[in-house]
mmCIF file of C-alpha atoms in Angstrom:
data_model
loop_
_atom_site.group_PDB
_atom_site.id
_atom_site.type_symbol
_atom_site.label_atom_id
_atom_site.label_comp_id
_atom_site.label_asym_id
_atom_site.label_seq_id
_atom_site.Cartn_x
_atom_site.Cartn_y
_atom_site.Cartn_z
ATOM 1 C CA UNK A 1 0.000 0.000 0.000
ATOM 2 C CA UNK A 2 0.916 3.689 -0.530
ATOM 3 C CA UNK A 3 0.161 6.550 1.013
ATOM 4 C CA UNK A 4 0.192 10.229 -0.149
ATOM 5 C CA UNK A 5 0.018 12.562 2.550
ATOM 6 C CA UNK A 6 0.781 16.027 3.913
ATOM 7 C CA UNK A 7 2.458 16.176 7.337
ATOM 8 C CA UNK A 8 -0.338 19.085 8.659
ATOM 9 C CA UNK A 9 -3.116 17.868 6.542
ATOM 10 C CA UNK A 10 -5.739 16.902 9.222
ATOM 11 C CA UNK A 11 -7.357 13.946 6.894
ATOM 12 C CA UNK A 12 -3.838 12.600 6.098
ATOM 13 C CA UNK A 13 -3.267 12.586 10.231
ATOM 14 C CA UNK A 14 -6.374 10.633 10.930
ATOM 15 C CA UNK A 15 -5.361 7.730 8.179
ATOM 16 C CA UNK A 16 -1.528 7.586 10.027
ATOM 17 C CA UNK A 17 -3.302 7.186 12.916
ATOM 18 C CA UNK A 18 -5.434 4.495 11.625
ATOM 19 C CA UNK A 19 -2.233 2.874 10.660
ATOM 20 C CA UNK A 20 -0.571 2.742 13.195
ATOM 21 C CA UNK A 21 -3.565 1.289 15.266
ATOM 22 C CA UNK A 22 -3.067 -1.828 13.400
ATOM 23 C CA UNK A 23 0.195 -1.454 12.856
ATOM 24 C CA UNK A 24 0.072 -1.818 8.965
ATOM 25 C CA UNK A 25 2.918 0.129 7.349
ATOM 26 C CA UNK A 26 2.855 1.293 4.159
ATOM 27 C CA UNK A 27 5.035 3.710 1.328
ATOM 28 C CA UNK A 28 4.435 7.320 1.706
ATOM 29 C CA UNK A 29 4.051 9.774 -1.073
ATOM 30 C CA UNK A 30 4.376 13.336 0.196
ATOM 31 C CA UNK A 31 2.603 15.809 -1.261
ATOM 32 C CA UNK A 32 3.680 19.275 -0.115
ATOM 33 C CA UNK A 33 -0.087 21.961 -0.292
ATOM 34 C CA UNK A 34 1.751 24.819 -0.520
ATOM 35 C CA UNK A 35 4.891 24.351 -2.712
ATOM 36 C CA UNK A 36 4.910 25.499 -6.205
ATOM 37 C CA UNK A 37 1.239 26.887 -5.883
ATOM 38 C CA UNK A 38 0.299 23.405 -4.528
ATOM 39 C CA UNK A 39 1.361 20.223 -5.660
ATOM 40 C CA UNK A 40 -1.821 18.200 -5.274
ATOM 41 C CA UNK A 41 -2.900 20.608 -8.330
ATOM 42 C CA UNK A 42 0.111 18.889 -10.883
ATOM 43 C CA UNK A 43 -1.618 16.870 -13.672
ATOM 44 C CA UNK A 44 -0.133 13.579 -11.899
ATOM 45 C CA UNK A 45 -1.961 13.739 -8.252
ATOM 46 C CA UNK A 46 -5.000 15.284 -9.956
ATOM 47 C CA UNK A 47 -5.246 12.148 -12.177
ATOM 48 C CA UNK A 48 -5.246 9.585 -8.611
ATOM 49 C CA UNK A 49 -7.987 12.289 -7.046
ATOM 50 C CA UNK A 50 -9.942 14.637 -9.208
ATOM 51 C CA UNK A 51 -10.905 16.085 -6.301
ATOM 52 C CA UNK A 52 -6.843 17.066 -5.811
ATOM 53 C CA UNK A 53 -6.976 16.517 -1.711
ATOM 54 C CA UNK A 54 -5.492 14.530 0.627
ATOM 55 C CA UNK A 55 -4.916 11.439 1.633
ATOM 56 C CA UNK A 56 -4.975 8.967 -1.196
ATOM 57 C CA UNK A 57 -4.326 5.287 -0.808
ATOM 58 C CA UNK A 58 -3.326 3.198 -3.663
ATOM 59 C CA UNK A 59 -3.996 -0.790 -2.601
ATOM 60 C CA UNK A 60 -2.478 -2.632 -5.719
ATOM 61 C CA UNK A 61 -4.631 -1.279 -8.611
ATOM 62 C CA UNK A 62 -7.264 0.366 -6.061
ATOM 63 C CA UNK A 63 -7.281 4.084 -5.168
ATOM 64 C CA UNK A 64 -9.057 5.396 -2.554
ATOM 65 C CA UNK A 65 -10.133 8.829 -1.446
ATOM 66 C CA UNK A 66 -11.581 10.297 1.204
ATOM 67 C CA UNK A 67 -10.214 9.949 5.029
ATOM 68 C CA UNK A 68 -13.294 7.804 6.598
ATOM 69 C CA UNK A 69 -13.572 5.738 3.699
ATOM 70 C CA UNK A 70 -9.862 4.572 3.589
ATOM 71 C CA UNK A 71 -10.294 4.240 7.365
ATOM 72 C CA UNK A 72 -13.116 1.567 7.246
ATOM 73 C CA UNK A 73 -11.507 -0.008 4.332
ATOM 74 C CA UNK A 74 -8.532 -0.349 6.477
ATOM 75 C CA UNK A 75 -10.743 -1.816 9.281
ATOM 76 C CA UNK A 76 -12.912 -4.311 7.149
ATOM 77 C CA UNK A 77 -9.524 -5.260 5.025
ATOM 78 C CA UNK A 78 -6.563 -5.987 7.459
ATOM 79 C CA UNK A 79 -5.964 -7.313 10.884
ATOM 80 C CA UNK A 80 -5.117 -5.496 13.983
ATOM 81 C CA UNK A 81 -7.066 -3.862 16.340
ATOM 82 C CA UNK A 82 -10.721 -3.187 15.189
ATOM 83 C CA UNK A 83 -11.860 0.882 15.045
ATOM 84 C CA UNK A 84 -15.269 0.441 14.659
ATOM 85 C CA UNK A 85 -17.368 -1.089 17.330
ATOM 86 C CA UNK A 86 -19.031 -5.277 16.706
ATOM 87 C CA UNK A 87 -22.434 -3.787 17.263
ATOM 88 C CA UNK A 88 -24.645 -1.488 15.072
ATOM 89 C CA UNK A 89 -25.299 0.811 17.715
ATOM 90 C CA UNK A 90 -21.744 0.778 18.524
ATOM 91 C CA UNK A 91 -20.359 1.700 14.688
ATOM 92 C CA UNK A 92 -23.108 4.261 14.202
ATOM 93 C CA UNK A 93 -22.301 6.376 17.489
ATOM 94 C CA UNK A 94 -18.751 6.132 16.950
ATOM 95 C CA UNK A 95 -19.381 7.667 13.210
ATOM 96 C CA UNK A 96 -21.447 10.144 14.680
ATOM 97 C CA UNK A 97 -18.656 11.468 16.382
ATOM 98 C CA UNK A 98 -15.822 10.889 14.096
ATOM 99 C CA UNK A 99 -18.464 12.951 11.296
ATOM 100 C CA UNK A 100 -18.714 15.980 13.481
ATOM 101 C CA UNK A 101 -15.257 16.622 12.776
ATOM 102 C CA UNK A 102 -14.661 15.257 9.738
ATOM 103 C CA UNK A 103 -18.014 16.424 7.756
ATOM 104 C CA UNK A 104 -19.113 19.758 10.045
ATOM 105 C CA UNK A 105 -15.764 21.134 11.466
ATOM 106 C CA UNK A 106 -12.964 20.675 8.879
ATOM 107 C CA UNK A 107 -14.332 21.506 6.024
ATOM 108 C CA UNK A 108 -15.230 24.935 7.221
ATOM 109 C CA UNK A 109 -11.364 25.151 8.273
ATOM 110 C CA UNK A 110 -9.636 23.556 5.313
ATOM 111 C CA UNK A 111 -6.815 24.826 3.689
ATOM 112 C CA UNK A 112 -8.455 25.933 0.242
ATOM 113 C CA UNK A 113 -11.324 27.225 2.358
ATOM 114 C CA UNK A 114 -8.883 29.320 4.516
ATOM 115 C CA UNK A 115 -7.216 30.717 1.109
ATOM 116 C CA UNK A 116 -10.466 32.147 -0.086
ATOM 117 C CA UNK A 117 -11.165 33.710 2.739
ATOM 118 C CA UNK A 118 -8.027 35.640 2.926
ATOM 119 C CA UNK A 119 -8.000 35.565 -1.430
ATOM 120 C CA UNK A 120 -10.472 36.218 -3.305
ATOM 121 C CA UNK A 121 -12.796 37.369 -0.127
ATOM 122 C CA UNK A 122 -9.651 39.960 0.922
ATOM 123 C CA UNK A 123 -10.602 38.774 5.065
ATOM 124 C CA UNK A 124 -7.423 39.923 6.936
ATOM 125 C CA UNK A 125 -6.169 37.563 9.249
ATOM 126 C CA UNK A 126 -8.245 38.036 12.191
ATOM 127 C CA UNK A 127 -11.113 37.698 10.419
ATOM 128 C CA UNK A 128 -10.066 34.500 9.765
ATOM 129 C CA UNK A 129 -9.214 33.127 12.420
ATOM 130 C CA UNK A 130 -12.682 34.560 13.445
ATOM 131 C CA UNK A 131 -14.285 32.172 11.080
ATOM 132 C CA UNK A 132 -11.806 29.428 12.037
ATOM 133 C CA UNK A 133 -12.540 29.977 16.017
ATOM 134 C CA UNK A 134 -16.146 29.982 15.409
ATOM 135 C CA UNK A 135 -17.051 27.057 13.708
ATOM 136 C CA UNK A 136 -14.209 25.028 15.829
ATOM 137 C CA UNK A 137 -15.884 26.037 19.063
ATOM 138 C CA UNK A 138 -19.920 25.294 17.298
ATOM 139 C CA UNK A 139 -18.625 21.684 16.840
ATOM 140 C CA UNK A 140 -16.414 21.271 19.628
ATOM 141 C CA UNK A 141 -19.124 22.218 22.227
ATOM 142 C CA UNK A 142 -22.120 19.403 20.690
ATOM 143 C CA UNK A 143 -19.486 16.975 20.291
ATOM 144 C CA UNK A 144 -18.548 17.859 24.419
ATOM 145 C CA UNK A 145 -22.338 17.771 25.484
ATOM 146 C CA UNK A 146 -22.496 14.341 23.441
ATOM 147 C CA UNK A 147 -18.787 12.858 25.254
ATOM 148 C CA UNK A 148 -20.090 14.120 28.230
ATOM 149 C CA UNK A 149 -23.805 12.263 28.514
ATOM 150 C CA UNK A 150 -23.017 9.264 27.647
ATOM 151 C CA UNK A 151 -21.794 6.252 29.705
ATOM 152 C CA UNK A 152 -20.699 4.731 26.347
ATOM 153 C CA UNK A 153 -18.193 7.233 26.301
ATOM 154 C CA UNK A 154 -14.404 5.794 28.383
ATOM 155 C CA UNK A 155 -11.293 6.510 28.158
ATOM 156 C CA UNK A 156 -12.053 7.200 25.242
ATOM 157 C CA UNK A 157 -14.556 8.358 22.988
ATOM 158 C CA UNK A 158 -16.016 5.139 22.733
ATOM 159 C CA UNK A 159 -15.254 3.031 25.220
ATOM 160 C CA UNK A 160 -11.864 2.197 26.485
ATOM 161 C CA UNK A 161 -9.909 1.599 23.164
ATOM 162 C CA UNK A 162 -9.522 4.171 20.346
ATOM 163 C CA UNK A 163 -11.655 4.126 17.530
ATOM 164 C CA UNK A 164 -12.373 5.784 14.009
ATOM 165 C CA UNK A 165 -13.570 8.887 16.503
ATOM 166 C CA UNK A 166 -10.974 9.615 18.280
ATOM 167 C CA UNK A 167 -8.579 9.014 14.997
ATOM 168 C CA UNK A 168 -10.960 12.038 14.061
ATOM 169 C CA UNK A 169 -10.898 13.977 17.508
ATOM 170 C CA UNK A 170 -7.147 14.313 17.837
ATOM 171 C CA UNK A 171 -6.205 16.079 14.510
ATOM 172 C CA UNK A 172 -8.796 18.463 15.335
ATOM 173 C CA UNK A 173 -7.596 19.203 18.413
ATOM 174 C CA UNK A 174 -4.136 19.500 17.185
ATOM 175 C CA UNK A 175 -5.555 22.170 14.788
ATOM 176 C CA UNK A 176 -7.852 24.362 17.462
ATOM 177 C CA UNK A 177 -4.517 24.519 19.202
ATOM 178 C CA UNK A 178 -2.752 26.134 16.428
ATOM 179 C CA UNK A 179 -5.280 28.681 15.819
ATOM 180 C CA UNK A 180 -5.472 29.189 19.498
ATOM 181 C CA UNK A 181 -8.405 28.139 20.316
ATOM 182 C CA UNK A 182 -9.684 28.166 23.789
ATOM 183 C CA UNK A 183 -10.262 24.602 24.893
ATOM 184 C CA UNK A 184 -10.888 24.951 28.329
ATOM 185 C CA UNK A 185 -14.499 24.665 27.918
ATOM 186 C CA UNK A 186 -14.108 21.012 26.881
ATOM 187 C CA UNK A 187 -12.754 18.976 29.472
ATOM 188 C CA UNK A 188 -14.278 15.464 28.904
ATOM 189 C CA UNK A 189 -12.635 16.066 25.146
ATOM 190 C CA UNK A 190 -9.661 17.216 27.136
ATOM 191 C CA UNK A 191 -9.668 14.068 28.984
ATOM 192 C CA UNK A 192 -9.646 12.074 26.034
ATOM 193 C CA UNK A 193 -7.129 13.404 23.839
ATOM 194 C CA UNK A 194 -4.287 12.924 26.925
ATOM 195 C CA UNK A 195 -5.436 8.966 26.912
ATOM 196 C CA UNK A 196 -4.885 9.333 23.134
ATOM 197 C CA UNK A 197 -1.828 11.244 23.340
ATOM 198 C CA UNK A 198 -0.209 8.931 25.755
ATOM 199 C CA UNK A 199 -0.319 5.916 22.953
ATOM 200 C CA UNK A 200 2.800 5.377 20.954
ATOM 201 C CA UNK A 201 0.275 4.893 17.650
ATOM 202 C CA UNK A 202 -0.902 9.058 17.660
ATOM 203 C CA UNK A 203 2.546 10.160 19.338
ATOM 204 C CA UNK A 204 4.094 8.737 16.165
ATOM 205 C CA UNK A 205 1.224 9.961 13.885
ATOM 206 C CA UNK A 206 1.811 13.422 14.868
ATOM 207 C CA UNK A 207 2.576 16.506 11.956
ATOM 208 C CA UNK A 208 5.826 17.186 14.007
ATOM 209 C CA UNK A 209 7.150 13.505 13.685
ATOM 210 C CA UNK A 210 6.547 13.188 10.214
ATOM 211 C CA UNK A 211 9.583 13.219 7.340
ATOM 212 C CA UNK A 212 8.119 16.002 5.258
ATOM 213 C CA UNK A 213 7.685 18.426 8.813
ATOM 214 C CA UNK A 214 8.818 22.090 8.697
#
């Protein structure tokens, strides 16, 4: 398997996770967003994704897009530990979760979105990270109240081992913190990302330990 990935890109950060969960290891392709106008626009990447984002898996003659779909190929493909709960209640809670940050939060903050603010939409840089702040802390706070509730919630988001959620949770987290977001108001989320953080599989996930990092 391949990889092509971006050290900071949040969707390429929830697939190493992934990985490293059931410690698969595979080639990695790294494709720099900002380099040369971008290089997941060259005519090569944009013929794997059309789309020209990251992460893209290539499985022998397969290519996959999209971070939650390479995720629970991952899971339903290869061995290791399992990241999406045996039960149907189980799987759809834990996408629940893992879709508040991948479908409502991120896409509001990602990269192309955060370059037409400040491009063609002339926002200064406080106004974006207005816009970032604000939809961070809209999703942040429902996905607290939900963490919070429930008694399927453990160490974890789900339960007491990590799932496709918290593979979700932490590269959000990591990105609230760059834009200096105040997380004080979230303290079961809090609580989980330290049980994440303390596991070898995100430590070695993380932007800052990754090849292409500046």
């Amino acid at each position: 398997m391949k990889l092509h990935g971006y050290y900071r890109s949040s969707a390429s950060y929830r697939v190493r996770i992934a990985l490293n969960l059931k410690n698969l290891h595979v080639d990695t392709v790294y494709v720099h967003l900002s380099r040369r106008g971008g290089e997941q626009f060259t005519p090569a990447f944009s013929g794997l994704n059309p789309q020209q984002l990251l992460p893209v898996l290539e499985d022998g003659g397969a290519v996959l897009t999209q971070s939650l779909a390479i995720i629970e190929y991952l899971d339903e493909t290869q061995t290791g530990q399992k990241l999406l709960p045996a039960d149907a209640l189980g799987r759809a809670r834990v996408r629940q979760l893992a879709m508040v940050c991948a479908c409502d939060i991120h896409p509001l903050n990602n990269l192309r979105v955060l370059n037409y603010l400040t491009g063609p939409l002339v926002l200064s840089q406080e106004q974006k990270n207005a816009w970032y702040q604000h939809w961070t802390h809209l999703g942040l706070a429902a996905l607290e109240a939900e963490l919070a509730k429930s008694p399927l919630t453990g160490q974890f988001c789900h339960g007491d081992t990590p799932t496709l959620a918290d593979c979700c949770l932490v590269p959000q987290i990591y990105n609230a913190r760059r834009f200096h977001c105040d997380l004080a108001p979230y303290p079961t989320i809090l609580r989980v990302i330290a049980h994440c953080e303390a596991l070898p599989a995100f430590q070695q996930a993380h932007p800052d330990t990754q090849p292409d990092a500046e």
